[in-house]
PDB file of C-alpha atoms in Angstrom:
ATOM      1  CA  MET A  55      88.090  95.750  68.480  1.00 49.00           C
ATOM      2  CA  GLU A  56      91.395  97.090  70.648  1.00 64.00           C
ATOM      3  CA  SER A  57      90.476  97.905  74.422  1.00 80.00           C
ATOM      4  CA  VAL A  58      90.256 101.140  75.583  1.00 84.00           C
ATOM      5  CA  PHE A  59      92.910 101.009  77.892  1.00 85.00           C
ATOM      6  CA  GLY A  60      94.814  99.138  74.924  1.00 88.00           C
ATOM      7  CA  ILE A  61      94.007 102.341  72.354  1.00 90.00           C
ATOM      8  CA  ILE A  62      95.120 105.003  74.897  1.00 91.00           C
ATOM      9  CA  ALA A  63      98.659 102.276  76.701  1.00 92.00           C
ATOM     10  CA  GLU A  64     100.177 103.795  72.974  1.00 95.00           C
ATOM     11  CA  PRO A  65     102.012 107.506  74.348  1.00 96.00           C
ATOM     12  CA  ASN A  66     101.282 109.175  70.777  1.00 96.00           C
ATOM     13  CA  ARG A  67      97.756 109.070  71.083  1.00 97.00           C
ATOM     14  CA  ARG A  68      97.932 109.568  75.438  1.00 95.00           C
ATOM     15  CA  SER A  69      99.995 112.982  73.889  1.00 96.00           C
ATOM     16  CA  ILE A  70      97.500 113.923  70.997  1.00 97.00           C
ATOM     17  CA  LEU A  71      94.594 112.912  73.737  1.00 96.00           C
ATOM     18  CA  SER A  72      96.114 115.824  76.327  1.00 95.00           C
ATOM     19  CA  LEU A  73      96.099 118.237  73.074  1.00 95.00           C
ATOM     20  CA  LEU A  74      93.691 117.857  72.625  1.00 97.00           C
ATOM     21  CA  VAL A  75      91.785 118.284  75.889  1.00 95.00           C
ATOM     22  CA  SER A  76      92.458 122.066  75.999  1.00 93.00           C
ATOM     23  CA  SER A  77      90.856 123.011  72.945  1.00 94.00           C
ATOM     24  CA  GLN A  78      90.366 121.537  68.773  1.00 94.00           C
ATOM     25  CA  GLN A  79      93.136 120.854  66.908  1.00 95.00           C
ATOM     26  CA  SER A  80      93.763 120.432  63.486  1.00 95.00           C
ATOM     27  CA  VAL A  81      95.335 118.010  62.295  1.00 94.00           C
ATOM     28  CA  GLY A  82      99.195 120.014  61.425  1.00 94.00           C
ATOM     29  CA  GLU A  83      98.265 121.861  64.409  1.00 95.00           C
ATOM     30  CA  ILE A  84      98.705 118.977  66.319  1.00 96.00           C
ATOM     31  CA  GLU A  85     102.192 117.730  63.733  1.00 96.00           C
ATOM     32  CA  ARG A  86     103.791 120.892  64.669  1.00 96.00           C
ATOM     33  CA  GLN A  87     103.363 120.568  68.866  1.00 96.00           C
ATOM     34  CA  LEU A  88     103.732 116.233  68.721  1.00 96.00           C
ATOM     35  CA  ARG A  89     106.679 116.482  65.592  1.00 96.00           C
ATOM     36  CA  MET A  90     105.020 113.624  64.153  1.00 96.00           C
ATOM     37  CA  SER A  91     103.815 113.169  60.973  1.00 96.00           C
ATOM     38  CA  GLN A  92     101.241 113.874  59.175  1.00 94.00           C
ATOM     39  CA  PRO A  93     100.791 109.578  58.388  1.00 95.00           C
ATOM     40  CA  THR A  94     101.601 109.324  62.154  1.00 96.00           C
ATOM     41  CA  VAL A  95      99.208 112.003  63.817  1.00 96.00           C
ATOM     42  CA  SER A  96      95.964 110.752  60.697  1.00 95.00           C
ATOM     43  CA  LYS A  97      96.908 106.631  61.530  1.00 96.00           C
ATOM     44  CA  HIS A  98      96.679 107.630  65.366  1.00 97.00           C
ATOM     45  CA  LEU A  99      93.646 109.877  65.001  1.00 97.00           C
ATOM     46  CA  ARG A 100      91.778 107.398  63.039  1.00 96.00           C
ATOM     47  CA  VAL A 101      91.927 104.348  65.793  1.00 95.00           C
ATOM     48  CA  LEU A 102      91.369 107.442  68.358  1.00 96.00           C
ATOM     49  CA  ARG A 103      88.052 107.726  66.282  1.00 95.00           C
ATOM     50  CA  ASP A 104      86.794 104.434  65.927  1.00 94.00           C
ATOM     51  CA  ALA A 105      87.047 103.789  68.973  1.00 92.00           C
ATOM     52  CA  GLY A 106      84.727 106.799  70.239  1.00 93.00           C
ATOM     53  CA  PHE A 107      87.383 110.015  72.364  1.00 95.00           C
ATOM     54  CA  VAL A 108      87.191 111.984  69.114  1.00 96.00           C
ATOM     55  CA  GLU A 109      85.882 113.506  66.734  1.00 96.00           C
ATOM     56  CA  SER A 110      85.991 115.714  63.815  1.00 94.00           C
ATOM     57  CA  THR A 111      84.311 118.371  61.809  1.00 93.00           C
ATOM     58  CA  VAL A 112      85.571 120.099  58.519  1.00 90.00           C
ATOM     59  CA  ASP A 113      86.186 123.595  58.996  1.00 82.00           C
ATOM     60  CA  ALA A 114      87.127 125.038  55.250  1.00 83.00           C
ATOM     61  CA  GLN A 115      90.377 123.477  54.285  1.00 85.00           C
ATOM     62  CA  HIS A 116      90.664 121.236  57.502  1.00 86.00           C
ATOM     63  CA  ARG A 117      89.407 118.905  59.015  1.00 91.00           C
ATOM     64  CA  LEU A 118      89.529 119.337  62.980  1.00 95.00           C
ATOM     65  CA  TYR A 119      89.652 117.110  65.794  1.00 97.00           C
ATOM     66  CA  ARG A 120      88.438 117.294  69.361  1.00 96.00           C
ATOM     67  CA  LEU A 121      87.606 114.727  72.440  1.00 96.00           C
ATOM     68  CA  LYS A 122      84.471 113.314  73.497  1.00 95.00           C
ATOM     69  CA  PRO A 123      83.162 112.773  76.488  1.00 91.00           C
ATOM     70  CA  GLU A 124      81.718 110.183  76.585  1.00 90.00           C
ATOM     71  CA  PRO A 125      85.111 107.199  77.342  1.00 88.00           C
ATOM     72  CA  PHE A 126      86.256 109.195  78.865  1.00 89.00           C
ATOM     73  CA  GLN A 127      82.935 109.151  81.146  1.00 88.00           C
ATOM     74  CA  GLU A 128      83.055 105.527  81.252  1.00 86.00           C
ATOM     75  CA  MET A 129      86.455 104.826  82.451  1.00 86.00           C
ATOM     76  CA  ASP A 130      86.063 107.125  84.719  1.00 88.00           C
ATOM     77  CA  ALA A 131      82.294 105.122  86.517  1.00 88.00           C
ATOM     78  CA  TRP A 132      85.113 102.270  86.016  1.00 86.00           C
ATOM     79  CA  LEU A 133      87.475 103.257  87.945  1.00 88.00           C
ATOM     80  CA  ALA A 134      85.446 105.121  91.086  1.00 89.00           C
ATOM     81  CA  GLN A 135      85.663 102.005  92.338  1.00 86.00           C
ATOM     82  CA  PHE A 136      90.044 101.792  92.861  1.00 87.00           C
ATOM     83  CA  ARG A 137      89.115 105.533  93.591  1.00 84.00           C
ATOM     84  CA  ARG A 138      86.621 104.535  96.656  1.00 81.00           C
ATOM     85  CA  PHE A 139      89.349 100.924  97.397  1.00 80.00           C
ATOM     86  CA  TRP A 140      92.492 103.153  98.055  1.00 82.00           C
ATOM     87  CA  SER A 141      90.991 106.173  99.408  1.00 78.00           C
ATOM     88  CA  THR A 142      89.467 103.693 102.319  1.00 79.00           C
ATOM     89  CA  HIS A 143      93.266 102.444 102.674  1.00 78.00           C
ATOM     90  CA  LEU A 144      94.728 106.243 102.343  1.00 81.00           C
ATOM     91  CA  ASP A 145      92.196 107.123 105.159  1.00 80.00           C
ATOM     92  CA  ALA A 146      93.293 104.112 107.621  1.00 81.00           C
ATOM     93  CA  LEU A 147      96.844 105.163 106.679  1.00 84.00           C
ATOM     94  CA  GLU A 148      96.501 108.946 107.260  1.00 85.00           C
ATOM     95  CA  ARG A 149      95.100 107.907 110.179  1.00 85.00           C
ATOM     96  CA  HIS A 150      97.363 106.268 112.295  1.00 85.00           C
ATOM     97  CA  LEU A 151     100.036 108.302 111.117  1.00 87.00           C
ATOM     98  CA  ASP A 152      98.121 110.738 112.860  1.00 86.00           C
ATOM     99  CA  ARG A 153      98.740 108.397 115.848  1.00 86.00           C
ATOM    100  CA  MET A 154     102.307 108.197 115.752  1.00 85.00           C
ATOM    101  CA  ASP A 155     102.389 111.969 115.020  1.00 82.00           C
ATOM    102  CA  HIS A 156     100.421 111.857 118.362  1.00 80.00           C
ATOM    103  CA  LEU A 157     102.325 109.084 120.466  1.00 79.00           C
ATOM    104  CA  THR A 158     105.993 111.368 118.724  1.00 78.00           C
ATOM    105  CA  MET A 159     104.596 114.927 119.575  1.00 74.00           C
ATOM    106  CA  ASP A 160     103.921 113.897 123.237  1.00 61.00           C
ATOM    107  CA  PRO A 161     106.407 115.259 125.788  1.00 58.00           C
ATOM    108  CA  ALA A 162     106.286 112.503 128.074  1.00 60.00           C
ATOM    109  CA  THR A 163     107.454 110.089 125.407  1.00 55.00           C
ATOM    110  CA  PRO A 164     110.210 111.607 123.453  1.00 56.00           C
ATOM    111  CA  PRO A 165     111.265 109.327 119.874  1.00 54.00           C
ATOM    112  CA  LYS A 166     113.112 106.965 120.383  1.00 57.00           C
ATOM    113  CA  SER A 167     115.768 107.988 118.173  1.00 56.00           C
ATOM    114  CA  LYS A 168     115.854 110.985 119.571  1.00 51.00           C
ATOM    115  CA  THR A 169     116.196 109.217 122.964  1.00 50.00           C
ATOM    116  CA  ARG A 170     119.777 107.103 121.288  1.00 51.00           C
ATOM    117  CA  LYS A 171     121.263 109.841 120.055  1.00 51.00           C
ATOM    118  CA  LYS A 172     120.824 111.837 123.399  1.00 52.00           C
ATOM    119  CA  GLN A 173     122.477 109.125 124.738  1.00 51.00           C
ATOM    120  CA  ASN A 174     125.095 107.653 122.106  1.00 52.00           C
ATOM    121  CA  LYS A 175     126.278 112.060 122.758  1.00 51.00           C
ATOM    122  CA  GLU A 176     126.250 111.760 126.619  1.00 49.00           C
ATOM    123  CA  LYS A 177     128.801 108.738 125.609  1.00 52.00           C
ATOM    124  CA  THR A 178     131.147 110.655 123.646  1.00 52.00           C
ATOM    125  CA  THR A 179     130.843 114.117 125.512  1.00 55.00           C
ATOM    126  CA  ARG A 180     131.841 112.785 128.793  1.00 54.00           C
ATOM    127  CA  PRO A 181     135.234 112.520 130.563  1.00 57.00           C
ATOM    128  CA  LYS A 182     137.157 109.742 130.403  1.00 58.00           C
ATOM    129  CA  PRO A 183     138.403 108.129 134.127  1.00 59.00           C
ATOM    130  CA  ARG A 184     142.120 108.568 134.753  1.00 62.00           C
ATOM    131  CA  THR A 185     143.495 105.123 136.213  1.00 56.00           C
TER     132      THR A 185
END
């Protein structure tokens, strides 16, 4: 069986999942919205159903597909550790940038780039001595 990430790595499957986030859809509705053939849509829905991402119900002559939350909850739980990792690093970056902003905003210590520009401007606007 293909891994969860292998299944959602396929762009057409991600498109189908994105459609199903808002509401359940029939194969025909998915075909029209994604401009894919019926066999292609059916093939991808079968993979998603076998992996537990979607389930179907029969409504009259239509089979309606909808998302199942469990696989997404499992992925979310697995990804949580990485969110904590990045959150810690992004918080440290934010603190560093705040310190840098504080230093550059302090009137006693003008930013180096502005000082250089001012010095360069003074050099170009000073009249040259006559000899």
